[in-house]
Structures are given as structure tokens and as C-alpha cells.
Coordinates of C-alpha atoms in Angstrom, one line a residue:
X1 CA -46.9 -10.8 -4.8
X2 CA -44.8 -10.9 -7.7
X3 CA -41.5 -9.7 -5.3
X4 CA -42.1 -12.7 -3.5
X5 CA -41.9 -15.2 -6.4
X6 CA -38.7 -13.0 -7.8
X7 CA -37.5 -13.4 -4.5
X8 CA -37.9 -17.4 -4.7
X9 CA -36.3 -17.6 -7.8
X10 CA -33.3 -15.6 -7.4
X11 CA -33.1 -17.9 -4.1
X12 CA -33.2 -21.1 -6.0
X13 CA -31.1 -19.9 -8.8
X14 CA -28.3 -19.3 -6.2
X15 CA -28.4 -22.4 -4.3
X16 CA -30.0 -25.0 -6.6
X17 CA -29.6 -23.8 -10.3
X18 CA -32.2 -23.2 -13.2
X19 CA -35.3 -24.4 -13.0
X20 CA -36.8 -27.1 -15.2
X21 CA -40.3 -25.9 -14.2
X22 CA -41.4 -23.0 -12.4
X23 CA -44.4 -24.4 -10.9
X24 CA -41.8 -26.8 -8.8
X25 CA -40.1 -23.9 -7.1
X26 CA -43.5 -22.9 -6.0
X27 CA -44.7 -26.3 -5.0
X28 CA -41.3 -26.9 -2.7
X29 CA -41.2 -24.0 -1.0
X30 CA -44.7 -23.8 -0.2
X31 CA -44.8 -27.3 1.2
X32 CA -40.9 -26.3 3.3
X33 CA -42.9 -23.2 4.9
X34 CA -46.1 -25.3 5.4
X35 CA -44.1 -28.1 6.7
X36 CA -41.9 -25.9 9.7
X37 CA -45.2 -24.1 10.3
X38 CA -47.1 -26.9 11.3
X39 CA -44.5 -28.3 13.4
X40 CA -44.0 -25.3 15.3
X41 CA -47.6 -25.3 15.7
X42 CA -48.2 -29.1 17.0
X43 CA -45.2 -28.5 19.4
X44 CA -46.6 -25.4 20.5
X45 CA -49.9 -27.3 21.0
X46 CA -48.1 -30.3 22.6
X47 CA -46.7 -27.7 25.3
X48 CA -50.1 -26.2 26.0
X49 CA -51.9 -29.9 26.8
X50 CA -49.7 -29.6 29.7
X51 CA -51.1 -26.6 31.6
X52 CA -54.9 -28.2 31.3
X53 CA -56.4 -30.9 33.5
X54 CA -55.0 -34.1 32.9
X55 CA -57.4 -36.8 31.5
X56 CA -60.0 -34.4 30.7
X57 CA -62.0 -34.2 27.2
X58 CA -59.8 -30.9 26.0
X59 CA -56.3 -32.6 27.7
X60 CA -56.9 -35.3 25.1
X61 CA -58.4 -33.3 22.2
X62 CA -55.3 -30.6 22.1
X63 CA -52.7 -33.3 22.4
X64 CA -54.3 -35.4 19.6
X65 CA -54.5 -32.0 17.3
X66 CA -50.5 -31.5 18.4
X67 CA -49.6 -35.4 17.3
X68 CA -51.4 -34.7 14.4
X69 CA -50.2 -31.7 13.1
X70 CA -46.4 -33.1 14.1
X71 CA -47.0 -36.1 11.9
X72 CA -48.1 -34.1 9.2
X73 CA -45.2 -31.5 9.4
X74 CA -42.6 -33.8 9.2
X75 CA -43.2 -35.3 6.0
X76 CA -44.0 -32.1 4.5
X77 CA -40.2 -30.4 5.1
X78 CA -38.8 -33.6 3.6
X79 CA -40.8 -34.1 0.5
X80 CA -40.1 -30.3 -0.1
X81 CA -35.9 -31.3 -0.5
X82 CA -37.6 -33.6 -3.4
X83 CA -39.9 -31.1 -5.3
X84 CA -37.5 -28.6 -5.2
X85 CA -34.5 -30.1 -6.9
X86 CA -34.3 -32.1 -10.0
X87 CA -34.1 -35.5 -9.4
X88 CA -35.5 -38.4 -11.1
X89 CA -38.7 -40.1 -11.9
X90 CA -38.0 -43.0 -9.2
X91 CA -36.7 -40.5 -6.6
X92 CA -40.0 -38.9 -6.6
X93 CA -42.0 -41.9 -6.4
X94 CA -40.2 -43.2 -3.5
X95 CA -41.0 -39.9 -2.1
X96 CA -44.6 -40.0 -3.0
X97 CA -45.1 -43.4 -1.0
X98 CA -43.1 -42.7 2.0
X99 CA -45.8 -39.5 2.0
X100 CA -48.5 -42.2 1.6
X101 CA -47.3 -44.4 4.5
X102 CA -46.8 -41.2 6.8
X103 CA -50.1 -39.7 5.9
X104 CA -52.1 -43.2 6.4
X105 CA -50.5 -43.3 10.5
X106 CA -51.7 -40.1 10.8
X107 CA -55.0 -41.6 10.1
X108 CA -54.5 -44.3 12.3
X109 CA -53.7 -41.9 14.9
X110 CA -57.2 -40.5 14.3
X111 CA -58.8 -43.5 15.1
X112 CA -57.3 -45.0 18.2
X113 CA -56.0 -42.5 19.8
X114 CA -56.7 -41.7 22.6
X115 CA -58.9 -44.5 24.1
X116 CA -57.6 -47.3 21.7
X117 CA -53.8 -46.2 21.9
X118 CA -53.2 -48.8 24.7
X119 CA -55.2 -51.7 25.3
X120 CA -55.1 -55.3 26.5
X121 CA -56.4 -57.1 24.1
X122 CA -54.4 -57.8 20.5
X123 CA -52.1 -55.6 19.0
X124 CA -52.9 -51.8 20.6
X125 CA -53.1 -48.3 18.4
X126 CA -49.8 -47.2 19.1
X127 CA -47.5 -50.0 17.1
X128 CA -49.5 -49.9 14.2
X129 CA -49.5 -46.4 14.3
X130 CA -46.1 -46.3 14.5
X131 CA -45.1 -48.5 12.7
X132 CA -46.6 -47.6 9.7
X133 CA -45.0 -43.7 10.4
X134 CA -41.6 -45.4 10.6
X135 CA -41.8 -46.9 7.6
X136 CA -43.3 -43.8 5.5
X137 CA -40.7 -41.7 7.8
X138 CA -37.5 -44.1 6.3
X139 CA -38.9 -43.7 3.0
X140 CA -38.8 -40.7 2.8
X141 CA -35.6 -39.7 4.4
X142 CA -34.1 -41.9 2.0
X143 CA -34.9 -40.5 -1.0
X144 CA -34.3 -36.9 0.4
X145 CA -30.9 -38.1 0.9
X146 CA -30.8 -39.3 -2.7
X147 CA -32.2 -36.4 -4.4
X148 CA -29.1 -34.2 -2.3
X149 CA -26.2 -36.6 -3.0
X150 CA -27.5 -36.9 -7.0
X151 CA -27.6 -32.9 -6.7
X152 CA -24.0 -32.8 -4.9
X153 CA -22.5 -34.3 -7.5
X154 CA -24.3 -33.1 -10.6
X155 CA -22.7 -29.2 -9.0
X156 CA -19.1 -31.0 -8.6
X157 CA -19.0 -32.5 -11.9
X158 CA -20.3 -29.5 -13.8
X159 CA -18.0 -26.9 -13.4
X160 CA -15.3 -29.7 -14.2
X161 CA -16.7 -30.5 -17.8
X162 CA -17.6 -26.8 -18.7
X163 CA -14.0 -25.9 -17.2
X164 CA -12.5 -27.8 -20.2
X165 CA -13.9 -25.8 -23.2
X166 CA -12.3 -22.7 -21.3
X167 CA -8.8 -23.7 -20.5
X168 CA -8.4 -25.5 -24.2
X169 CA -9.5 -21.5 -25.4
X170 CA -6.8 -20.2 -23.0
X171 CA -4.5 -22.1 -24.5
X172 CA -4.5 -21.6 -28.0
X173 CA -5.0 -17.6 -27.1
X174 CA -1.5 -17.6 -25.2
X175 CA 0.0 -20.2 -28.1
X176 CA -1.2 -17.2 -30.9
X177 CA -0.1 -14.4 -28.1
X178 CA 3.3 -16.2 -27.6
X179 CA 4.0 -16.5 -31.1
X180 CA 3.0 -12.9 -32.1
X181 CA 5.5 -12.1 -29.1
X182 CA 8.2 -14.1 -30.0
X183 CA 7.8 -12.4 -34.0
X184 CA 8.0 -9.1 -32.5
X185 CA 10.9 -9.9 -30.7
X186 CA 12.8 -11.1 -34.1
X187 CA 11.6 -8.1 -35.6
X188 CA 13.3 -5.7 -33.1
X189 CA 16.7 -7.7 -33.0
X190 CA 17.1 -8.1 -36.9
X191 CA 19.0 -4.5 -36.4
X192 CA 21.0 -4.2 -33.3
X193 CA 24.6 -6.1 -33.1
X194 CA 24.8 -7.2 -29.6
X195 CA 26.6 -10.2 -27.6
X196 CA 25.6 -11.7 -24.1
X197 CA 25.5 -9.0 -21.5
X198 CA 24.5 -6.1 -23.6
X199 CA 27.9 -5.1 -25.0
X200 CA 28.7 -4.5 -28.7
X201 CA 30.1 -6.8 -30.7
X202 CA 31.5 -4.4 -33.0
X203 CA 32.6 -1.5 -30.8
X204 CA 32.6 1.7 -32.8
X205 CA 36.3 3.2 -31.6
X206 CA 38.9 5.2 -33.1
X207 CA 42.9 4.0 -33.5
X208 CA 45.5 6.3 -34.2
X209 CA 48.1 4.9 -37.0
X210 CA 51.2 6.9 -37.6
X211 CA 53.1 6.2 -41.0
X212 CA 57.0 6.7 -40.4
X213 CA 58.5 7.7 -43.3
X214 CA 62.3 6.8 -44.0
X215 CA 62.6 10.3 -44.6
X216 CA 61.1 13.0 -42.9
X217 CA 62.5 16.7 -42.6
X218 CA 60.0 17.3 -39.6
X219 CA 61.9 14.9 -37.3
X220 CA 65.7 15.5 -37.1
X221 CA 66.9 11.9 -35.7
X222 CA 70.9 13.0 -35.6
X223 CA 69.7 15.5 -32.7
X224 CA 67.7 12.5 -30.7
X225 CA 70.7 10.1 -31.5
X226 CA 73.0 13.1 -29.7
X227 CA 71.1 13.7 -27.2
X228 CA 72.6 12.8 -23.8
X229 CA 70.7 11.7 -20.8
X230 CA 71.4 14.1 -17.2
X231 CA 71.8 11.6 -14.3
X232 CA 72.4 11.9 -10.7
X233 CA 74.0 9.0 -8.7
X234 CA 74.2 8.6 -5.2
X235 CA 77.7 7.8 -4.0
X236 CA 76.7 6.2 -0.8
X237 CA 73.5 3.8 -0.4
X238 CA 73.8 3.7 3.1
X239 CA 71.0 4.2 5.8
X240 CA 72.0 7.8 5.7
X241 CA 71.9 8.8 2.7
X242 CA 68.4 7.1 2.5
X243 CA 67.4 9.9 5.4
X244 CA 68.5 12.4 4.0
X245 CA 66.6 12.1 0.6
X246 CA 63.8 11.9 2.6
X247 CA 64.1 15.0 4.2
X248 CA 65.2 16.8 1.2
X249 CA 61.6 15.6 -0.1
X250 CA 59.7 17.1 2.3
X251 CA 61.8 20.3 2.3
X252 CA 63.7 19.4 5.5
X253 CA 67.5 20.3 5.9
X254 CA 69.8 18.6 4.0
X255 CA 72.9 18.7 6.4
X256 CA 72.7 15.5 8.3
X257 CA 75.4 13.7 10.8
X258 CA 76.5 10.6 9.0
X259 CA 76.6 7.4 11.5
X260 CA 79.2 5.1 11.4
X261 CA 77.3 1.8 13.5
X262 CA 74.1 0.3 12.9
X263 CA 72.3 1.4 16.7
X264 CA 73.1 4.9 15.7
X265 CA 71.1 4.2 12.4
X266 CA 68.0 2.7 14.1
X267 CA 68.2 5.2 16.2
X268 CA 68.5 8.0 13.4
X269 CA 64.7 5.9 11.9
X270 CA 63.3 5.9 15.3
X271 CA 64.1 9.7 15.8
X272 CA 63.0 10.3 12.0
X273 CA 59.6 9.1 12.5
X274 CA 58.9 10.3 15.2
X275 CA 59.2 13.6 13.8
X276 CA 56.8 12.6 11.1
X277 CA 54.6 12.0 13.6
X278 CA 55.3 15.2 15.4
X279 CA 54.2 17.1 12.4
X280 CA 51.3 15.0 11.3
X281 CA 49.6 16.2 14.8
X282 CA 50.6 19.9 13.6
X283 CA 49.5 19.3 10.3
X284 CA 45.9 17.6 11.5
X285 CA 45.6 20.2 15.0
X286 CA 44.6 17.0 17.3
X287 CA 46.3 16.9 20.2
X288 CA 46.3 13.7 22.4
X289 CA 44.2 14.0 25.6
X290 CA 44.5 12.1 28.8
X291 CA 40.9 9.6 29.1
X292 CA 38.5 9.9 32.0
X293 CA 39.9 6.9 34.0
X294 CA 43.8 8.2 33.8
X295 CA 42.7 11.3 35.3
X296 CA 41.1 10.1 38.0
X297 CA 43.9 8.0 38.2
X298 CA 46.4 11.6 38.4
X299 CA 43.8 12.7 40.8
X300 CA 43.3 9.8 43.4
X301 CA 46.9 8.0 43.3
X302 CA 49.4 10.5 42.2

């Protein structure tokens, strides 16, 4: 027994929130279970009063017990939304007579139904009957949709207000956190020397100063004032000569045949390179091969 009632309090603390008396959480759940029961139950019943004789002494007996039980059921899952959460004073005495209306046409019920449901003469069974449900029905329905709107918003606002205490705590932590940071940081910079990007300020290098004495017996200046340079002029600065220096670079012969016009020295460049290029394929070892489509090409139309 006791699992149970853990069991209906871990439910309610879950979806409704702590209890402001235990007795309530009891009370509502027992009249939610009680209330779908009987429902079932009279609609079950309601079914059956089908299958028998209709008009006969047990037709009408079953189908009262079914109305009966229906009209009690009802009322019962709705005041349960009521008990169970914590709503006001007025809330539950709206409740409590919308109970009182429902339970006093179940009475009515009782006593005209099933010969004095419909008659001729006067107002019959049935609108009073009904009637008087409807009302206790509206009641009730409208303060079970009270007592949820009340709870709806007494679960919005709370996390809102207990929300503020937290963030204002937050705040000064990373405000003291930041600080303590930022005094750390000081700490650490007080002894390094650096600009923007990273780079020294006061580069540590070395620079070599030489003192030149007017007099110095290591360094005889007559013999660099003597000294005489050795140069080699070219006598011609023709396309030729220009050749040859190039071939004396890379170790080629130096004898040459001087040209007198200017074709004969293009042609003496053209023919120059093209022995560069002669011995760059040497050098390298790549010969140039004929593609796919010129051979075909020797093959089929040569």
C-alpha cells in the first residue's frame, strides 16, 4: 500500500508541484479513478440494455443503472482536476455546487425515469432532468478550467521570479572571476617588453663598431693607394663578340666567324640557340616522340 501512495506523490510532484496537504492528493486521485471507472461501467451497461428485450422490466432497469452511473462519473473526473491542484477557496466552492446540481439530476433521474421521462401532461422528467445536469455540468467545467489556467500560470511565472536571484549570482561571480582574470593578466605582463604582434621592442642584437685609428701599423694604406686594378675590355661590342662570350662561358670554342650584316647575325642567335636546345635534351635524356594521332596519321596518309 505504501508503494502506491509513493507512487501518487512522485506523480504529483512531477506534474503538479508540492503539496499543500497530503490528504488532497489522495482525495483527487481517488475521485479521477472512481470517476473513469464508473463511466466505463455505465457505458458498458448502456451497451448491454441493447441485446435484452426491449420494453421489458430488466431493458429499463439496466439502462436506468447505465444513466445513472454516467451521470455520476462525469462530475466525479472533473471535480478531481479541483481537489488535486491548489486553487482557491471560491474555485472550490463553485466546484462543490456544480457537484450539487449534477448529483440532484441524478436524483431526478431516479424518480421519473423511466415511466415519467416523457409524458403529456406539464413539463415531462427529461428537461428537468436535464436541465438541472446542464447547469451542475457548466459549473463545473468552468471552474475546472479555472483551477488549470490559475495553475498554468502560477508554473510560467515561477521559474521567471526564482530565475532572477540566480542570474544576479551569475553575475557578480563572472564580475569577481573577470577581475581576478584581468589582475593575473597584469601580473604576467609587468615583465615581458613586447609590442603589437609579439615582437620585441628592444631586440637583444649585437653591432660590430670598428675604431680607425689615424695611425695604424697593421694596415699599410701606401700599398692599397698603389694598388692597381686588372681589367679586360672588349674591343668590339658587336653581336659577335656577345656570342662568343657566351660560348666561352659554357666552355664552347672560342674561334667564331665574325659577320659583317645583320641576317647573318640573326641567323648566328637562331643557330646559337638552337644548340642550347640541342644540349638541354642531352643534358635532360628526353627525346621528343611523335603522339598517337601523328602516327596514325604516318600510317594511314603517308
Amino acid at each position: 500500500m505504501s508503494g502506491y501512495r509513493d507512487r501518487l506523490r512522485s506523480i504529483y510532484r512531477d506534474y503538479i508541484g508540492e503539496p499543500d496537504k497530503e490528504r488532497d492528493i489522495y482525495i483527487g486521485f481517488g475521485l479521477f479513478f472512481a470517476g473513469v471507472t464508473l463511466a466505463v461501467v455505465g457505458f458498458g451497461l448502456f451497451l448491454y440494455s441493447n441485446v435484452l428485450e426491449s420494453g421489458s422490466t430488466l431493458y429499463w432497469q439496466i439502462r436506468e443503472i447505465a444513466l445513472v452511473v454516467g451521470f455520476i462519473g462525469l462530475p466525479s473526473v472533473l471535480l478531481s482536476v479541483v481537489v488535486l491542484l491548489p486553487v482557491g477557496f471560491k474555485t472550490r466552492v463553485v466546484s462543490a455546487a456544480g457537484t450539487v446540481f449534477c448529483l440532484a439530476a441524478t436524483v431526478i433521474l431516479v424518480d421519473v425515469f423511466p415511466y415519467g421521462w416523457t409524458t403529456s401532461e406539464g413539463i415531462n422528467g427529461s428537461v428537468w432532468t436535464i436541465s438541472v445536469y446542464a447547469t451542475g455540468l457548466v459549473t463545473l467545467v468552468a471552474s475546472t478550467g479555472a483551477a488549470l489556467v490559475a495553475h498554468y500560470l502560477e508554473r510560467a511565472t515561477a521559474p521567471a521570479e526564482s530565475a532572477e536571484p540566480v542570474d544576479s549570482a551569475e553575475s557578480e561571480s563572472e564580475s569577481v572571476s573577470k577581475a581576478d582574470v584581468d589582475s593575473d593578466i597584469e601580473q604576467a605582463m609587468e615583465g615581458a617588453e613586447l609590442s603589437w604582434g609579439g615582437v620585441e621592442q628592444q631586440p637583444k642584437t649585437k653591432r660590430l663598431n670598428l675604431d680607425m685609428p689615424d695611425t695604424d701599423s697593421d694596415l699599410d694604406q701606401t700599398a692599397i693607394e698603389n694598388s692597381e686594378a686588372t681589367t679586360t675590355r672588349a674591343d668590339s661590342n658587336d653581336v659577335d663578340d656577345a656570342v662568343d662570350g657566351l660560348r666561352q662561358l659554357q666552355g664552347g670554342q672560342s674561334n667564331t666567324d665574325r659577320s659583317t650584316g645583320t641576317e647573318e647575325q640573326v641567323n648566328a642567335l637562331t643557330e646559337f640557340r638552337n644548340e642550347q636546345a640541342e644540349d638541354d635534351d642531352v643534358e635532360t635524356g628526353v627525346e621528343e616522340q611523335k603522339g598517337l594521332m601523328s602516327r596514325l596519321r604516318s600510317l594511314f596518309f603517308e
